[in-house]
Amino acid sequence: MRNALQRIRGACGGRRTRSEAEPHSAASRPLQAGRHAMKVKGGRLDFLAPHLLRSQLLRPGFVSLSLRMGFAQQMPAWARLQFTNAGVSPEDLDRVLGRISGLTSWADEWESLGRAHEQAGRDALALGRPNDAARRFLTASAAYNFAQYVIFLDHERKRALHEACVRAYAQAAPLLRPPATPFEVPYRRHTMRGFLRVPPGRRPAPVVVLFHGTNAVKEELHWWSEALLERGLATII
């Protein structure tokens, strides 16, 4: 790497900086320490990678090209975490990604998975299996949300998938332990909707209000809510 950098600098013809001229000076040591302070897991910023990919590379042209080149099938382990952490099983994930070859098939395959799990949730509920039904509805909600990720211009379909995501989560809400109680808050000319979950135990319980970013939905925060509830904290999403 050092030789490569020297060749690049030589080709550019740039003059040496003070830090290059004095590599062992005191001025260079804080910078080196800062570099080490930034390292995570063997020198890679793995923790930030999914967020950087999502915020910087989620563009129609880039995503379309990546999917046509087989990125879905070659997705690295850290990128798969956002799907499995949302309740999608590794088996479902492999099956969906294996069928994706472009923007259209991405949306179609994830929507198909969402429909299958939503129907399975209704079937489980009819058979008196609320825990299984809740799990199925949560997976359906996540699948619908992932389906709309790469829809950039078809606003009607994007909205329909978002509504399906919200609908599936609402079906899971009363089946959760503790249940997620829906509420509405008027805000200007709109109505903000959310869910309150309160853990068993002491009252009043401290409450954590969870907010999502502009490219996310409140239903994605379910698993953060689960972790906080285990620690005795009520949550609002």
Short mmCIF file of N, CA and C in Angstrom, two decimals, residues 118-233:
data_model
loop_
_atom_site.label_atom_id
_atom_site.label_comp_id
_atom_site.label_asym_id
_atom_site.label_seq_id
_atom_site.Cartn_x
_atom_site.Cartn_y
_atom_site.Cartn_z
N GLU A 118 -48.31 -13.24 5.59
CA GLU A 118 -49.54 -12.63 6.11
C GLU A 118 -50.68 -13.65 6.11
N GLN A 119 -50.79 -14.42 5.03
CA GLN A 119 -51.83 -15.45 4.98
C GLN A 119 -51.58 -16.54 6.03
N ALA A 120 -50.30 -16.90 6.19
CA ALA A 120 -49.96 -17.91 7.20
C ALA A 120 -50.30 -17.40 8.60
N GLY A 121 -50.15 -16.09 8.81
CA GLY A 121 -50.52 -15.51 10.09
C GLY A 121 -52.01 -15.61 10.35
N ARG A 122 -52.80 -15.34 9.33
CA ARG A 122 -54.25 -15.46 9.48
C ARG A 122 -54.65 -16.92 9.76
N ASP A 123 -53.99 -17.84 9.05
CA ASP A 123 -54.29 -19.26 9.26
C ASP A 123 -53.94 -19.69 10.68
N ALA A 124 -52.77 -19.24 11.16
CA ALA A 124 -52.36 -19.60 12.52
C ALA A 124 -53.31 -19.03 13.56
N LEU A 125 -53.78 -17.82 13.31
CA LEU A 125 -54.72 -17.19 14.24
C LEU A 125 -56.03 -17.97 14.28
N ALA A 126 -56.48 -18.42 13.12
CA ALA A 126 -57.73 -19.20 13.06
C ALA A 126 -57.59 -20.54 13.77
N LEU A 127 -56.37 -21.06 13.84
CA LEU A 127 -56.12 -22.34 14.51
C LEU A 127 -55.79 -22.16 15.99
N GLY A 128 -55.87 -20.93 16.47
CA GLY A 128 -55.61 -20.68 17.89
C GLY A 128 -54.15 -20.68 18.26
N ARG A 129 -53.26 -20.25 17.34
CA ARG A 129 -51.83 -20.19 17.63
C ARG A 129 -51.37 -18.74 17.55
N PRO A 130 -51.66 -17.93 18.56
CA PRO A 130 -51.37 -16.50 18.49
C PRO A 130 -49.89 -16.17 18.40
N ASN A 131 -49.03 -16.93 19.06
CA ASN A 131 -47.60 -16.64 19.00
C ASN A 131 -47.05 -16.83 17.59
N ASP A 132 -47.46 -17.92 16.96
CA ASP A 132 -47.04 -18.18 15.58
C ASP A 132 -47.61 -17.12 14.64
N ALA A 133 -48.85 -16.73 14.89
CA ALA A 133 -49.48 -15.70 14.06
C ALA A 133 -48.73 -14.38 14.17
N ALA A 134 -48.35 -14.00 15.39
CA ALA A 134 -47.62 -12.75 15.59
C ALA A 134 -46.30 -12.77 14.83
N ARG A 135 -45.58 -13.89 14.93
CA ARG A 135 -44.30 -14.00 14.22
C ARG A 135 -44.48 -13.89 12.72
N ARG A 136 -45.52 -14.51 12.20
CA ARG A 136 -45.79 -14.46 10.76
C ARG A 136 -46.13 -13.05 10.31
N PHE A 137 -46.95 -12.35 11.08
CA PHE A 137 -47.33 -10.99 10.72
C PHE A 137 -46.12 -10.05 10.76
N LEU A 138 -45.24 -10.25 11.73
CA LEU A 138 -44.04 -9.42 11.80
C LEU A 138 -43.15 -9.64 10.58
N THR A 139 -43.00 -10.89 10.17
CA THR A 139 -42.20 -11.19 8.98
C THR A 139 -42.85 -10.59 7.74
N ALA A 140 -44.17 -10.67 7.66
CA ALA A 140 -44.88 -10.08 6.52
C ALA A 140 -44.66 -8.58 6.47
N SER A 141 -44.75 -7.93 7.62
CA SER A 141 -44.54 -6.48 7.68
C SER A 141 -43.15 -6.11 7.18
N ALA A 142 -42.14 -6.86 7.64
CA ALA A 142 -40.77 -6.60 7.20
C ALA A 142 -40.61 -6.84 5.70
N ALA A 143 -41.20 -7.91 5.18
CA ALA A 143 -41.07 -8.23 3.75
C ALA A 143 -41.69 -7.15 2.88
N TYR A 144 -42.87 -6.68 3.25
CA TYR A 144 -43.51 -5.60 2.50
C TYR A 144 -42.64 -4.35 2.51
N ASN A 145 -42.04 -4.08 3.64
CA ASN A 145 -41.18 -2.89 3.74
C ASN A 145 -39.95 -3.03 2.86
N PHE A 146 -39.33 -4.21 2.87
CA PHE A 146 -38.16 -4.43 2.02
C PHE A 146 -38.55 -4.36 0.54
N ALA A 147 -39.76 -4.76 0.21
CA ALA A 147 -40.21 -4.73 -1.19
C ALA A 147 -40.19 -3.32 -1.75
N GLN A 148 -40.56 -2.33 -0.94
CA GLN A 148 -40.65 -0.96 -1.46
C GLN A 148 -39.32 -0.23 -1.45
N TYR A 149 -38.27 -0.86 -0.91
CA TYR A 149 -36.96 -0.21 -0.84
C TYR A 149 -36.51 0.36 -2.18
N VAL A 150 -36.64 -0.42 -3.24
CA VAL A 150 -36.03 -0.04 -4.52
C VAL A 150 -37.06 0.49 -5.51
N ILE A 151 -38.25 0.83 -5.04
CA ILE A 151 -39.25 1.45 -5.91
C ILE A 151 -39.07 2.96 -5.82
N PHE A 152 -38.64 3.56 -6.92
CA PHE A 152 -38.30 4.98 -6.90
C PHE A 152 -39.33 5.86 -7.60
N LEU A 153 -39.99 5.36 -8.63
CA LEU A 153 -40.87 6.20 -9.44
C LEU A 153 -42.34 5.79 -9.37
N ASP A 154 -42.63 4.54 -9.11
CA ASP A 154 -44.01 4.07 -9.04
C ASP A 154 -44.56 4.35 -7.65
N HIS A 155 -45.02 5.57 -7.45
CA HIS A 155 -45.45 6.00 -6.12
C HIS A 155 -46.66 5.24 -5.62
N GLU A 156 -47.56 4.86 -6.53
CA GLU A 156 -48.75 4.14 -6.11
C GLU A 156 -48.39 2.77 -5.52
N ARG A 157 -47.49 2.06 -6.19
CA ARG A 157 -47.10 0.75 -5.66
C ARG A 157 -46.31 0.90 -4.36
N LYS A 158 -45.45 1.91 -4.32
CA LYS A 158 -44.68 2.13 -3.09
C LYS A 158 -45.61 2.39 -1.92
N ARG A 159 -46.63 3.22 -2.14
CA ARG A 159 -47.59 3.51 -1.07
C ARG A 159 -48.37 2.25 -0.68
N ALA A 160 -48.76 1.45 -1.68
CA ALA A 160 -49.51 0.23 -1.39
C ALA A 160 -48.69 -0.74 -0.55
N LEU A 161 -47.40 -0.86 -0.86
CA LEU A 161 -46.54 -1.75 -0.08
C LEU A 161 -46.33 -1.22 1.33
N HIS A 162 -46.20 0.10 1.45
CA HIS A 162 -46.07 0.68 2.79
C HIS A 162 -47.33 0.42 3.61
N GLU A 163 -48.48 0.58 2.99
CA GLU A 163 -49.74 0.32 3.70
C GLU A 163 -49.85 -1.15 4.10
N ALA A 164 -49.34 -2.04 3.26
CA ALA A 164 -49.34 -3.47 3.60
C ALA A 164 -48.42 -3.73 4.80
N CYS A 165 -47.28 -3.04 4.83
CA CYS A 165 -46.35 -3.15 5.95
C CYS A 165 -47.03 -2.73 7.25
N VAL A 166 -47.72 -1.59 7.20
CA VAL A 166 -48.42 -1.07 8.37
C VAL A 166 -49.55 -2.02 8.78
N ARG A 167 -50.29 -2.53 7.80
CA ARG A 167 -51.41 -3.43 8.07
C ARG A 167 -50.95 -4.72 8.76
N ALA A 168 -49.88 -5.30 8.25
CA ALA A 168 -49.39 -6.55 8.83
C ALA A 168 -48.91 -6.35 10.27
N TYR A 169 -48.23 -5.22 10.51
CA TYR A 169 -47.77 -4.97 11.88
C TYR A 169 -48.95 -4.76 12.81
N ALA A 170 -49.98 -4.07 12.33
CA ALA A 170 -51.17 -3.83 13.15
C ALA A 170 -51.85 -5.14 13.53
N GLN A 171 -51.77 -6.14 12.65
CA GLN A 171 -52.35 -7.46 12.96
C GLN A 171 -51.52 -8.18 14.03
N ALA A 172 -50.22 -7.92 14.03
CA ALA A 172 -49.35 -8.55 15.04
C ALA A 172 -49.48 -7.86 16.40
N ALA A 173 -49.79 -6.57 16.40
CA ALA A 173 -49.73 -5.74 17.61
C ALA A 173 -50.45 -6.32 18.81
N PRO A 174 -51.73 -6.72 18.71
CA PRO A 174 -52.42 -7.22 19.90
C PRO A 174 -51.96 -8.60 20.34
N LEU A 175 -51.20 -9.28 19.49
CA LEU A 175 -50.75 -10.64 19.80
C LEU A 175 -49.39 -10.65 20.48
N LEU A 176 -48.71 -9.51 20.50
CA LEU A 176 -47.38 -9.43 21.08
C LEU A 176 -47.47 -9.52 22.59
N ARG A 177 -46.34 -9.88 23.22
CA ARG A 177 -46.26 -9.94 24.67
C ARG A 177 -45.06 -9.12 25.14
N PRO A 178 -45.32 -7.94 25.73
CA PRO A 178 -46.61 -7.29 25.97
C PRO A 178 -47.21 -6.77 24.66
N PRO A 179 -48.53 -6.59 24.64
CA PRO A 179 -49.17 -6.12 23.40
C PRO A 179 -48.75 -4.70 23.05
N ALA A 180 -48.87 -4.37 21.78
CA ALA A 180 -48.61 -3.01 21.30
C ALA A 180 -49.96 -2.31 21.14
N THR A 181 -50.19 -1.30 21.97
CA THR A 181 -51.46 -0.59 21.97
C THR A 181 -51.39 0.59 21.01
N PRO A 182 -52.25 0.65 20.01
CA PRO A 182 -52.21 1.76 19.05
C PRO A 182 -52.75 3.05 19.66
N PHE A 183 -52.22 4.18 19.21
CA PHE A 183 -52.72 5.48 19.65
C PHE A 183 -52.56 6.47 18.50
N GLU A 184 -53.27 7.58 18.60
CA GLU A 184 -53.21 8.63 17.59
C GLU A 184 -52.97 9.98 18.27
N VAL A 185 -52.18 10.82 17.61
CA VAL A 185 -51.90 12.16 18.12
C VAL A 185 -52.15 13.15 16.99
N PRO A 186 -53.08 14.10 17.15
CA PRO A 186 -53.30 15.10 16.11
C PRO A 186 -52.11 16.05 16.02
N TYR A 187 -51.68 16.32 14.81
CA TYR A 187 -50.55 17.23 14.60
C TYR A 187 -50.85 18.08 13.38
N ARG A 188 -51.14 19.37 13.63
CA ARG A 188 -51.54 20.29 12.56
C ARG A 188 -52.72 19.70 11.80
N ARG A 189 -52.57 19.47 10.50
CA ARG A 189 -53.67 18.90 9.72
C ARG A 189 -53.56 17.40 9.56
N HIS A 190 -52.65 16.80 10.28
CA HIS A 190 -52.40 15.37 10.11
C HIS A 190 -52.63 14.63 11.43
N THR A 191 -52.58 13.33 11.35
CA THR A 191 -52.68 12.47 12.52
C THR A 191 -51.47 11.55 12.57
N MET A 192 -50.73 11.63 13.66
CA MET A 192 -49.58 10.74 13.84
C MET A 192 -50.04 9.50 14.60
N ARG A 193 -49.65 8.34 14.09
CA ARG A 193 -50.06 7.08 14.70
C ARG A 193 -48.85 6.33 15.23
N GLY A 194 -49.03 5.70 16.35
CA GLY A 194 -47.93 4.96 16.95
C GLY A 194 -48.43 3.81 17.80
N PHE A 195 -47.48 3.16 18.49
CA PHE A 195 -47.81 2.03 19.36
C PHE A 195 -47.09 2.20 20.69
N LEU A 196 -47.80 1.91 21.76
CA LEU A 196 -47.23 1.93 23.11
C LEU A 196 -47.14 0.50 23.63
N ARG A 197 -45.97 0.16 24.16
CA ARG A 197 -45.80 -1.16 24.80
C ARG A 197 -45.22 -0.94 26.19
N VAL A 198 -45.83 -1.55 27.18
CA VAL A 198 -45.43 -1.37 28.57
C VAL A 198 -45.04 -2.72 29.15
N PRO A 199 -43.83 -2.85 29.71
CA PRO A 199 -43.41 -4.15 30.25
C PRO A 199 -44.11 -4.44 31.57
N PRO A 200 -44.25 -5.70 31.93
CA PRO A 200 -44.81 -6.02 33.24
C PRO A 200 -43.84 -5.60 34.34
N GLY A 201 -44.39 -5.29 35.51
CA GLY A 201 -43.51 -4.91 36.60
C GLY A 201 -43.89 -3.58 37.20
N ARG A 202 -42.88 -2.86 37.67
CA ARG A 202 -43.11 -1.64 38.43
C ARG A 202 -43.78 -0.57 37.60
N ARG A 203 -44.55 0.27 38.31
CA ARG A 203 -45.21 1.40 37.68
C ARG A 203 -44.92 2.65 38.50
N PRO A 204 -44.77 3.80 37.88
CA PRO A 204 -44.76 3.96 36.42
C PRO A 204 -43.43 3.49 35.83
N ALA A 205 -43.48 2.99 34.61
CA ALA A 205 -42.28 2.53 33.94
C ALA A 205 -41.66 3.67 33.14
N PRO A 206 -40.34 3.76 33.11
CA PRO A 206 -39.71 4.76 32.23
C PRO A 206 -40.03 4.45 30.78
N VAL A 207 -40.14 5.48 29.97
CA VAL A 207 -40.55 5.32 28.57
C VAL A 207 -39.47 5.82 27.63
N VAL A 208 -39.21 5.06 26.59
CA VAL A 208 -38.30 5.47 25.52
C VAL A 208 -39.12 5.68 24.26
N VAL A 209 -39.01 6.88 23.68
CA VAL A 209 -39.70 7.18 22.42
C VAL A 209 -38.72 6.96 21.28
N LEU A 210 -39.05 6.05 20.37
CA LEU A 210 -38.17 5.69 19.27
C LEU A 210 -38.61 6.40 17.99
N PHE A 211 -37.65 7.06 17.34
CA PHE A 211 -37.92 7.74 16.08
C PHE A 211 -37.10 7.09 14.97
N HIS A 212 -37.69 7.00 13.80
CA HIS A 212 -36.98 6.46 12.65
C HIS A 212 -36.46 7.61 11.78
N GLY A 213 -35.57 7.29 10.84
CA GLY A 213 -35.07 8.29 9.92
C GLY A 213 -36.02 8.51 8.76
N THR A 214 -35.65 9.41 7.87
CA THR A 214 -36.53 9.74 6.75
C THR A 214 -36.68 8.60 5.76
N ASN A 215 -35.73 7.67 5.73
CA ASN A 215 -35.82 6.54 4.79
C ASN A 215 -36.21 5.24 5.51
N ALA A 216 -36.91 5.38 6.63
CA ALA A 216 -37.32 4.20 7.39
C ALA A 216 -38.77 4.37 7.83
N VAL A 217 -39.32 3.33 8.45
CA VAL A 217 -40.70 3.37 8.95
C VAL A 217 -40.70 2.91 10.40
N LYS A 218 -41.73 3.30 11.13
CA LYS A 218 -41.78 2.98 12.57
C LYS A 218 -41.80 1.49 12.82
N GLU A 219 -42.41 0.73 11.91
CA GLU A 219 -42.49 -0.72 12.10
C GLU A 219 -41.11 -1.38 12.16
N GLU A 220 -40.11 -0.74 11.56
CA GLU A 220 -38.75 -1.27 11.62
C GLU A 220 -38.17 -1.23 13.03
N LEU A 221 -38.74 -0.39 13.87
CA LEU A 221 -38.21 -0.20 15.21
C LEU A 221 -38.69 -1.26 16.20
N HIS A 222 -39.46 -2.22 15.72
CA HIS A 222 -40.02 -3.24 16.62
C HIS A 222 -38.93 -3.96 17.41
N TRP A 223 -37.84 -4.31 16.78
CA TRP A 223 -36.83 -5.13 17.45
C TRP A 223 -36.02 -4.31 18.44
N TRP A 224 -35.91 -3.00 18.21
CA TRP A 224 -35.33 -2.12 19.23
C TRP A 224 -36.26 -2.10 20.44
N SER A 225 -37.56 -2.03 20.16
CA SER A 225 -38.55 -2.04 21.23
C SER A 225 -38.44 -3.31 22.07
N GLU A 226 -38.26 -4.44 21.42
CA GLU A 226 -38.14 -5.71 22.14
C GLU A 226 -36.96 -5.68 23.11
N ALA A 227 -35.83 -5.17 22.65
CA ALA A 227 -34.63 -5.13 23.49
C ALA A 227 -34.83 -4.23 24.71
N LEU A 228 -35.51 -3.11 24.51
CA LEU A 228 -35.74 -2.18 25.62
C LEU A 228 -36.76 -2.74 26.61
N LEU A 229 -37.78 -3.41 26.10
CA LEU A 229 -38.79 -4.02 26.98
C LEU A 229 -38.16 -5.06 27.90
N GLU A 230 -37.20 -5.82 27.37
CA GLU A 230 -36.52 -6.82 28.19
C GLU A 230 -35.78 -6.20 29.35
N ARG A 231 -35.46 -4.91 29.23
CA ARG A 231 -34.74 -4.20 30.28
C ARG A 231 -35.66 -3.35 31.16
N GLY A 232 -36.97 -3.59 31.02
CA GLY A 232 -37.92 -2.91 31.88
C GLY A 232 -38.32 -1.53 31.43
N LEU A 233 -38.07 -1.19 30.17
CA LEU A 233 -38.40 0.14 29.64
C LEU A 233 -39.61 0.05 28.72
#
